[in-house]
Amino acid sequence: MIRLRAPILLGIGIILLVGCARANHYLIHPRQAAPEVIVWSADFARDELKVHIEGARPPGVGPFPTVLVFPEEEAGASDMHGVIWDLAARGYVAIAADYQRRIEGKYRPNMFAWRSASDLTLIIDATRAYPEADQNRIGALGFSEGAVVSLLMAAHDPDRIKAVVAYYPITDFPHWYAGERSGLFSRALFALARWQLRVESGASSDSDFQTMLRLASPLYMAEFVHASVLFVHGAQDTLLPVEESERMAERLKGSGDTTELLIVPGGERLFNFRQPQQATHAWQATLAWLDRYLHPTPRAGG
């Protein structure tokens, strides 16, 4: 088990949506659960962290392969309803999660909610409360910040996370933070994201901040990831460049891990919640990857 120094920047919340079109989380996903799909919500807590989950699963006792779903920054578990309903109708237990940290006696949303390995794996442990969830077939699906969490989780609990689909993650925070952007809007948005990241870190010095960035970077923990990983990245994402996925994919391939990178032509920021054609292409690849490595139970008559 990899041990983390606390506090560690694991919950990477950045204002990435300022000035962008609003994401439509139902763009290609159902707006209501299929009649046979069973839904629920719950809360789990450990130490100073509380996780809220929204769940959906097929009928029957299972056990079914399980996908943990992590939203992008500024989104919560309820925003993932369409995604988890879609997965449940295809034979998965799907559990979306968001987090709050106890601050001054109250649980509050916080950019740095995850501050230990125990915090990071709380949601995996919570799946044991559901006998329908197959503990030998757990995968993670994350978008942006959620993709970072998915990759870190796979590194911290490599025995339980079997497959990951990571949409447009930052994998090397020091490299990303030191980068430059072209175009007035891209530069302004990037400057805002960097500023907020630095302020919210609470680091006492630039040296401490760089250490936090490195510890939060999946790239530097690639050797611990044993899951099969699919990276999905929009070719036109100017805030989180494709290079972020390319570099980690190469690192994982160098270790002999099963890794692929899907670069979606024309895909912009949060393309899978904004651009139907690109979203459909990426979702088909996502389902194929999860089916390949988690092997869902075929539905009767399907």
mmCIF file of C-alpha atoms in Angstrom:
data_model
loop_
_atom_site.group_PDB
_atom_site.id
_atom_site.type_symbol
_atom_site.label_atom_id
_atom_site.label_comp_id
_atom_site.label_asym_id
_atom_site.label_seq_id
_atom_site.Cartn_x
_atom_site.Cartn_y
_atom_site.Cartn_z
ATOM 1 C CA MET A 1 0.000 0.000 0.000
ATOM 2 C CA ILE A 2 1.267 3.467 -0.891
ATOM 3 C CA ARG A 3 1.302 5.828 2.075
ATOM 4 C CA LEU A 4 0.521 9.510 1.660
ATOM 5 C CA ARG A 5 1.645 12.530 3.605
ATOM 6 C CA ALA A 6 -1.260 14.623 4.890
ATOM 7 C CA PRO A 7 -2.585 16.951 3.863
ATOM 8 C CA ILE A 8 -2.189 15.886 0.239
ATOM 9 C CA LEU A 9 -3.928 17.493 -2.670
ATOM 10 C CA LEU A 10 -6.073 14.628 -3.905
ATOM 11 C CA GLY A 11 -9.352 16.428 -4.488
ATOM 12 C CA ILE A 12 -8.407 18.656 -7.395
ATOM 13 C CA GLY A 13 -11.181 21.210 -7.809
ATOM 14 C CA ILE A 14 -10.469 23.895 -10.383
ATOM 15 C CA ILE A 15 -12.842 26.419 -11.880
ATOM 16 C CA LEU A 16 -12.719 25.045 -15.410
ATOM 17 C CA LEU A 17 -16.223 25.857 -16.518
ATOM 18 C CA VAL A 18 -16.134 29.646 -16.311
ATOM 19 C CA GLY A 19 -17.253 31.140 -19.584
ATOM 20 C CA CYS A 20 -18.061 27.740 -21.115
ATOM 21 C CA ALA A 21 -21.398 26.420 -22.303
ATOM 22 C CA ARG A 22 -23.245 24.563 -19.571
ATOM 23 C CA ALA A 23 -22.658 20.820 -19.551
ATOM 24 C CA ASN A 24 -25.657 18.639 -20.384
ATOM 25 C CA HIS A 25 -25.142 15.416 -18.441
ATOM 26 C CA TYR A 26 -28.114 13.792 -20.212
ATOM 27 C CA LEU A 27 -26.815 14.633 -23.685
ATOM 28 C CA ILE A 28 -26.601 10.982 -24.786
ATOM 29 C CA HIS A 29 -27.752 9.312 -21.564
ATOM 30 C CA PRO A 30 -31.314 8.514 -20.380
ATOM 31 C CA ARG A 31 -33.267 11.211 -18.553
ATOM 32 C CA GLN A 32 -34.966 8.619 -16.405
ATOM 33 C CA ALA A 33 -34.058 5.170 -15.196
ATOM 34 C CA ALA A 34 -35.470 2.163 -17.031
ATOM 35 C CA PRO A 35 -38.395 0.579 -15.125
ATOM 36 C CA GLU A 36 -36.359 -2.457 -14.135
ATOM 37 C CA VAL A 37 -33.403 -0.464 -12.807
ATOM 38 C CA ILE A 38 -33.183 -0.189 -9.009
ATOM 39 C CA VAL A 39 -31.951 3.165 -7.685
ATOM 40 C CA TRP A 40 -30.886 4.386 -4.255
ATOM 41 C CA SER A 41 -28.793 6.966 -2.448
ATOM 42 C CA ALA A 42 -26.728 6.808 0.750
ATOM 43 C CA ASP A 43 -24.032 8.522 2.771
ATOM 44 C CA PHE A 44 -20.877 7.053 4.244
ATOM 45 C CA ALA A 45 -18.378 8.755 6.542
ATOM 46 C CA ARG A 46 -14.874 8.054 7.780
ATOM 47 C CA ASP A 47 -12.896 10.386 10.011
ATOM 48 C CA GLU A 48 -13.425 13.902 8.576
ATOM 49 C CA LEU A 49 -14.718 12.788 5.180
ATOM 50 C CA LYS A 50 -18.278 12.104 4.054
ATOM 51 C CA VAL A 51 -19.160 10.591 0.715
ATOM 52 C CA HIS A 52 -22.615 10.866 -0.835
ATOM 53 C CA ILE A 53 -23.516 8.229 -3.386
ATOM 54 C CA GLU A 54 -26.195 7.804 -6.005
ATOM 55 C CA GLY A 55 -26.565 4.184 -7.057
ATOM 56 C CA ALA A 56 -28.302 2.190 -9.775
ATOM 57 C CA ARG A 57 -28.280 -1.531 -10.490
ATOM 58 C CA PRO A 58 -30.020 -4.226 -12.513
ATOM 59 C CA PRO A 59 -32.724 -6.362 -10.920
ATOM 60 C CA GLY A 60 -31.696 -9.616 -9.312
ATOM 61 C CA VAL A 61 -29.219 -10.687 -6.675
ATOM 62 C CA GLY A 62 -26.060 -10.523 -8.758
ATOM 63 C CA PRO A 63 -23.290 -10.172 -8.065
ATOM 64 C CA PHE A 64 -22.828 -7.697 -10.901
ATOM 65 C CA PRO A 65 -19.690 -5.923 -12.109
ATOM 66 C CA THR A 66 -19.476 -2.523 -10.488
ATOM 67 C CA VAL A 67 -18.437 0.857 -11.879
ATOM 68 C CA LEU A 68 -17.593 3.774 -9.597
ATOM 69 C CA VAL A 69 -18.383 7.061 -11.356
ATOM 70 C CA PHE A 70 -16.694 10.348 -10.460
ATOM 71 C CA PRO A 71 -17.960 13.661 -11.903
ATOM 72 C CA GLU A 72 -16.003 16.622 -13.140
ATOM 73 C CA GLU A 73 -15.292 19.598 -10.882
ATOM 74 C CA GLU A 74 -18.367 21.676 -10.046
ATOM 75 C CA ALA A 75 -20.597 18.607 -10.575
ATOM 76 C CA GLY A 76 -21.973 16.150 -8.029
ATOM 77 C CA ALA A 77 -23.170 12.562 -7.834
ATOM 78 C CA SER A 78 -26.729 13.542 -8.825
ATOM 79 C CA ASP A 79 -25.390 15.037 -12.062
ATOM 80 C CA MET A 80 -24.273 11.530 -12.994
ATOM 81 C CA HIS A 81 -27.805 10.057 -12.926
ATOM 82 C CA GLY A 82 -27.950 9.615 -16.684
ATOM 83 C CA VAL A 83 -24.560 7.915 -16.728
ATOM 84 C CA ILE A 84 -25.329 5.462 -13.912
ATOM 85 C CA TRP A 85 -28.836 4.700 -15.221
ATOM 86 C CA ASP A 86 -27.270 3.934 -18.589
ATOM 87 C CA LEU A 87 -24.708 1.596 -17.018
ATOM 88 C CA ALA A 88 -27.296 -0.147 -14.819
ATOM 89 C CA ALA A 89 -29.466 -0.912 -17.844
ATOM 90 C CA ARG A 90 -26.411 -2.597 -19.362
ATOM 91 C CA GLY A 91 -25.794 -4.950 -16.437
ATOM 92 C CA TYR A 92 -23.621 -2.940 -14.041
ATOM 93 C CA VAL A 93 -23.967 -1.779 -10.471
ATOM 94 C CA ALA A 94 -23.122 1.898 -10.999
ATOM 95 C CA ILE A 95 -22.286 4.150 -8.069
ATOM 96 C CA ALA A 96 -21.606 7.877 -8.478
ATOM 97 C CA ALA A 97 -19.900 9.691 -5.632
ATOM 98 C CA ASP A 98 -19.163 13.176 -4.372
ATOM 99 C CA TYR A 99 -17.435 14.279 -1.192
ATOM 100 C CA GLN A 100 -17.570 16.758 1.675
ATOM 101 C CA ARG A 101 -15.036 17.402 4.418
ATOM 102 C CA ARG A 102 -15.791 18.456 7.992
ATOM 103 C CA ILE A 103 -14.634 22.040 8.365
ATOM 104 C CA GLU A 104 -15.353 24.012 11.525
ATOM 105 C CA GLY A 105 -17.809 21.371 12.686
ATOM 106 C CA LYS A 106 -19.807 21.137 9.435
ATOM 107 C CA TYR A 107 -19.480 18.983 6.348
ATOM 108 C CA ARG A 108 -18.790 21.201 3.356
ATOM 109 C CA PRO A 109 -17.716 20.751 -0.248
ATOM 110 C CA ASN A 110 -13.966 21.195 -0.403
ATOM 111 C CA MET A 111 -11.420 21.132 -3.166
ATOM 112 C CA PHE A 112 -9.063 19.126 -0.967
ATOM 113 C CA ALA A 113 -11.509 16.599 0.415
ATOM 114 C CA TRP A 114 -9.193 13.603 -0.037
ATOM 115 C CA ARG A 115 -6.248 13.858 2.359
ATOM 116 C CA SER A 116 -5.153 10.263 2.904
ATOM 117 C CA ALA A 117 -5.156 6.885 1.216
ATOM 118 C CA SER A 118 -7.986 5.896 3.552
ATOM 119 C CA ASP A 119 -10.053 8.836 2.295
ATOM 120 C CA LEU A 120 -9.381 7.877 -1.292
ATOM 121 C CA THR A 121 -10.480 4.258 -0.877
ATOM 122 C CA LEU A 122 -13.577 4.964 1.263
ATOM 123 C CA ILE A 123 -15.912 4.564 -1.690
ATOM 124 C CA ILE A 124 -14.399 1.177 -2.603
ATOM 125 C CA ASP A 125 -14.885 -0.010 0.963
ATOM 126 C CA ALA A 126 -18.478 1.283 0.864
ATOM 127 C CA THR A 127 -19.328 -1.088 -1.981
ATOM 128 C CA ARG A 128 -19.109 -3.967 0.515
ATOM 129 C CA ALA A 129 -22.436 -2.783 1.915
ATOM 130 C CA TYR A 130 -24.072 -4.006 -1.302
ATOM 131 C CA PRO A 131 -23.963 -7.780 -1.878
ATOM 132 C CA GLU A 132 -25.020 -7.173 -5.498
ATOM 133 C CA ALA A 133 -21.628 -5.533 -6.148
ATOM 134 C CA ASP A 134 -19.035 -8.050 -7.276
ATOM 135 C CA GLN A 135 -15.878 -7.283 -5.296
ATOM 136 C CA ASN A 136 -13.756 -9.006 -7.942
ATOM 137 C CA ARG A 137 -15.054 -6.830 -10.794
ATOM 138 C CA ILE A 138 -14.773 -3.160 -9.813
ATOM 139 C CA GLY A 139 -13.921 -0.427 -12.277
ATOM 140 C CA ALA A 140 -13.732 3.366 -12.175
ATOM 141 C CA LEU A 141 -15.020 5.937 -14.656
ATOM 142 C CA GLY A 142 -14.069 9.566 -14.152
ATOM 143 C CA PHE A 143 -14.361 12.896 -15.909
ATOM 144 C CA SER A 144 -11.650 15.559 -15.505
ATOM 145 C CA GLU A 145 -11.141 15.817 -11.718
ATOM 146 C CA GLY A 146 -13.021 12.531 -11.438
ATOM 147 C CA ALA A 147 -10.544 10.944 -13.849
ATOM 148 C CA VAL A 148 -7.675 12.057 -11.606
ATOM 149 C CA VAL A 149 -9.407 10.435 -8.631
ATOM 150 C CA SER A 150 -10.047 7.245 -10.631
ATOM 151 C CA LEU A 151 -6.375 6.903 -11.581
ATOM 152 C CA LEU A 152 -5.126 7.648 -8.071
ATOM 153 C CA MET A 153 -7.612 5.160 -6.658
ATOM 154 C CA ALA A 154 -6.322 2.503 -9.040
ATOM 155 C CA ALA A 155 -2.798 3.206 -7.792
ATOM 156 C CA HIS A 156 -3.761 3.085 -4.121
ATOM 157 C CA ASP A 157 -5.885 -0.052 -4.385
ATOM 158 C CA PRO A 158 -4.515 -1.967 -7.368
ATOM 159 C CA ASP A 159 -5.930 -5.292 -6.184
ATOM 160 C CA ARG A 160 -9.544 -4.120 -6.321
ATOM 161 C CA ILE A 161 -9.694 -1.700 -9.266
ATOM 162 C CA LYS A 162 -9.608 -3.816 -12.426
ATOM 163 C CA ALA A 163 -10.434 -1.261 -15.127
ATOM 164 C CA VAL A 164 -10.383 2.523 -15.495
ATOM 165 C CA VAL A 165 -11.800 4.878 -18.108
ATOM 166 C CA ALA A 166 -10.293 8.332 -17.615
ATOM 167 C CA TYR A 167 -11.779 11.228 -19.579
ATOM 168 C CA TYR A 168 -9.379 14.185 -20.065
ATOM 169 C CA PRO A 169 -7.454 14.023 -16.760
ATOM 170 C CA ILE A 170 -4.551 16.123 -15.587
ATOM 171 C CA THR A 171 -1.902 13.473 -14.966
ATOM 172 C CA ASP A 172 1.150 15.656 -14.286
ATOM 173 C CA PHE A 173 0.206 18.719 -12.252
ATOM 174 C CA PRO A 174 3.681 20.314 -12.083
ATOM 175 C CA HIS A 175 3.959 20.070 -15.877
ATOM 176 C CA TRP A 176 0.417 21.361 -16.434
ATOM 177 C CA TYR A 177 0.826 24.183 -13.906
ATOM 178 C CA ALA A 178 4.027 25.401 -15.563
ATOM 179 C CA GLY A 179 2.524 25.354 -19.054
ATOM 180 C CA GLU A 180 1.369 28.147 -21.308
ATOM 181 C CA ARG A 181 -1.764 28.631 -23.382
ATOM 182 C CA SER A 182 -2.467 30.509 -26.601
ATOM 183 C CA GLY A 183 -5.498 32.699 -27.212
ATOM 184 C CA LEU A 184 -6.968 35.317 -24.895
ATOM 185 C CA PHE A 185 -9.774 33.175 -23.486
ATOM 186 C CA SER A 186 -7.578 30.108 -22.967
ATOM 187 C CA ARG A 187 -4.909 32.178 -21.231
ATOM 188 C CA ALA A 188 -7.441 33.848 -18.935
ATOM 189 C CA LEU A 189 -9.109 30.564 -17.997
ATOM 190 C CA PHE A 190 -5.772 28.851 -17.442
ATOM 191 C CA ALA A 191 -4.552 31.726 -15.256
ATOM 192 C CA LEU A 192 -7.716 31.516 -13.154
ATOM 193 C CA ALA A 193 -7.378 27.754 -12.757
ATOM 194 C CA ARG A 194 -3.727 28.055 -11.697
ATOM 195 C CA TRP A 195 -4.497 30.855 -9.254
ATOM 196 C CA GLN A 196 -7.295 28.933 -7.595
ATOM 197 C CA LEU A 197 -5.231 25.782 -7.369
ATOM 198 C CA ARG A 198 -2.430 27.668 -5.604
ATOM 199 C CA VAL A 199 -4.761 29.470 -3.185
ATOM 200 C CA GLU A 200 -6.802 26.410 -2.282
ATOM 201 C CA SER A 201 -3.712 24.289 -1.664
ATOM 202 C CA GLY A 202 -2.909 26.264 1.479
ATOM 203 C CA ALA A 203 0.767 25.472 0.903
ATOM 204 C CA SER A 204 3.112 27.523 3.058
ATOM 205 C CA SER A 205 5.765 27.790 0.351
ATOM 206 C CA ASP A 206 6.283 27.221 -3.341
ATOM 207 C CA SER A 207 8.375 24.165 -2.494
ATOM 208 C CA ASP A 208 5.530 22.638 -0.467
ATOM 209 C CA PHE A 209 3.098 23.464 -3.246
ATOM 210 C CA GLN A 210 5.226 21.671 -5.827
ATOM 211 C CA THR A 211 5.404 18.649 -3.541
ATOM 212 C CA MET A 212 1.619 18.651 -3.246
ATOM 213 C CA LEU A 213 1.241 18.895 -7.012
ATOM 214 C CA ARG A 214 3.545 15.954 -7.547
ATOM 215 C CA LEU A 215 1.787 13.792 -4.966
ATOM 216 C CA ALA A 216 -1.545 14.562 -6.633
ATOM 217 C CA SER A 217 -0.263 13.539 -10.070
ATOM 218 C CA PRO A 218 -1.229 10.078 -11.346
ATOM 219 C CA LEU A 219 1.811 10.095 -13.653
ATOM 220 C CA TYR A 220 4.169 9.699 -10.691
ATOM 221 C CA MET A 221 2.162 6.761 -9.366
ATOM 222 C CA ALA A 222 1.841 4.954 -12.686
ATOM 223 C CA GLU A 223 4.018 2.054 -11.542
ATOM 224 C CA PHE A 224 1.368 1.106 -8.970
ATOM 225 C CA VAL A 225 -1.538 0.999 -11.428
ATOM 226 C CA HIS A 226 -2.386 -2.562 -12.466
ATOM 227 C CA ALA A 227 -5.824 -1.893 -13.931
ATOM 228 C CA SER A 228 -6.502 -1.798 -17.671
ATOM 229 C CA VAL A 229 -6.784 1.909 -18.486
ATOM 230 C CA LEU A 230 -8.526 3.668 -21.359
ATOM 231 C CA PHE A 231 -7.783 7.377 -21.701
ATOM 232 C CA VAL A 232 -10.346 9.454 -23.600
ATOM 233 C CA HIS A 233 -9.347 12.978 -24.596
ATOM 234 C CA GLY A 234 -10.777 15.631 -26.887
ATOM 235 C CA ALA A 235 -8.370 16.679 -29.635
ATOM 236 C CA GLN A 236 -9.379 20.342 -29.237
ATOM 237 C CA ASP A 237 -9.233 20.590 -25.423
ATOM 238 C CA THR A 238 -7.048 23.651 -24.893
ATOM 239 C CA LEU A 239 -7.271 23.751 -21.092
ATOM 240 C CA LEU A 240 -6.326 20.120 -20.451
ATOM 241 C CA PRO A 241 -4.176 19.237 -23.475
ATOM 242 C CA VAL A 242 -4.086 15.752 -24.954
ATOM 243 C CA GLU A 243 -0.466 15.559 -23.847
ATOM 244 C CA GLU A 244 -1.693 14.933 -20.288
ATOM 245 C CA SER A 245 -3.191 11.611 -21.335
ATOM 246 C CA GLU A 246 -0.479 10.796 -23.873
ATOM 247 C CA ARG A 247 2.354 10.961 -21.361
ATOM 248 C CA MET A 248 0.706 8.724 -18.794
ATOM 249 C CA ALA A 249 -0.473 6.257 -21.410
ATOM 250 C CA GLU A 250 3.123 5.901 -22.583
ATOM 251 C CA ARG A 251 4.309 5.463 -18.994
ATOM 252 C CA LEU A 252 1.792 2.690 -18.391
ATOM 253 C CA LYS A 253 2.599 0.979 -21.690
ATOM 254 C CA GLY A 254 6.276 1.089 -20.752
ATOM 255 C CA SER A 255 5.430 -0.963 -17.676
ATOM 256 C CA GLY A 256 3.593 -3.511 -19.802
ATOM 257 C CA ASP A 257 0.136 -2.457 -18.661
ATOM 258 C CA THR A 258 -2.942 -2.736 -20.888
ATOM 259 C CA THR A 259 -3.516 0.856 -21.933
ATOM 260 C CA GLU A 260 -5.131 2.650 -24.847
ATOM 261 C CA LEU A 261 -5.663 6.303 -25.732
ATOM 262 C CA LEU A 262 -8.693 7.461 -27.683
ATOM 263 C CA ILE A 263 -8.239 10.963 -29.074
ATOM 264 C CA VAL A 264 -11.654 12.220 -30.146
ATOM 265 C CA PRO A 265 -11.495 14.394 -33.294
ATOM 266 C CA GLY A 266 -13.094 17.784 -32.754
ATOM 267 C CA GLY A 267 -13.597 17.103 -29.045
ATOM 268 C CA GLU A 268 -13.499 20.266 -26.962
ATOM 269 C CA ARG A 269 -13.655 20.844 -23.206
ATOM 270 C CA LEU A 270 -16.202 18.419 -21.634
ATOM 271 C CA PHE A 271 -17.102 17.282 -25.147
ATOM 272 C CA ASN A 272 -18.981 14.218 -23.886
ATOM 273 C CA PHE A 273 -21.540 16.467 -22.198
ATOM 274 C CA ARG A 274 -21.705 19.032 -25.014
ATOM 275 C CA GLN A 275 -21.024 17.476 -28.423
ATOM 276 C CA PRO A 276 -23.386 14.581 -29.297
ATOM 277 C CA GLN A 277 -21.367 12.999 -32.117
ATOM 278 C CA GLN A 278 -18.108 12.993 -30.190
ATOM 279 C CA ALA A 279 -19.888 11.934 -26.999
ATOM 280 C CA THR A 280 -21.467 8.911 -28.692
ATOM 281 C CA HIS A 281 -18.144 7.820 -30.186
ATOM 282 C CA ALA A 282 -16.420 8.038 -26.786
ATOM 283 C CA TRP A 283 -19.273 6.314 -24.926
ATOM 284 C CA GLN A 284 -19.237 3.345 -27.295
ATOM 285 C CA ALA A 285 -15.514 2.965 -26.647
ATOM 286 C CA THR A 286 -16.117 3.310 -22.895
ATOM 287 C CA LEU A 287 -18.723 0.547 -22.861
ATOM 288 C CA ALA A 288 -16.540 -1.739 -24.956
ATOM 289 C CA TRP A 289 -13.645 -1.258 -22.527
ATOM 290 C CA LEU A 290 -15.745 -1.911 -19.432
ATOM 291 C CA ASP A 291 -17.391 -4.931 -21.073
ATOM 292 C CA ARG A 292 -13.989 -6.343 -22.014
ATOM 293 C CA TYR A 293 -12.424 -6.097 -18.571
ATOM 294 C CA LEU A 294 -15.394 -6.358 -16.197
ATOM 295 C CA HIS A 295 -17.487 -8.868 -18.180
ATOM 296 C CA PRO A 296 -21.090 -7.953 -17.316
ATOM 297 C CA THR A 297 -23.631 -10.727 -16.938
ATOM 298 C CA PRO A 298 -25.811 -10.931 -20.117
ATOM 299 C CA ARG A 299 -29.403 -9.868 -19.590
ATOM 300 C CA ALA A 300 -32.122 -12.456 -20.063
ATOM 301 C CA GLY A 301 -33.364 -12.332 -23.628
ATOM 302 C CA GLY A 302 -30.494 -9.967 -24.605
#
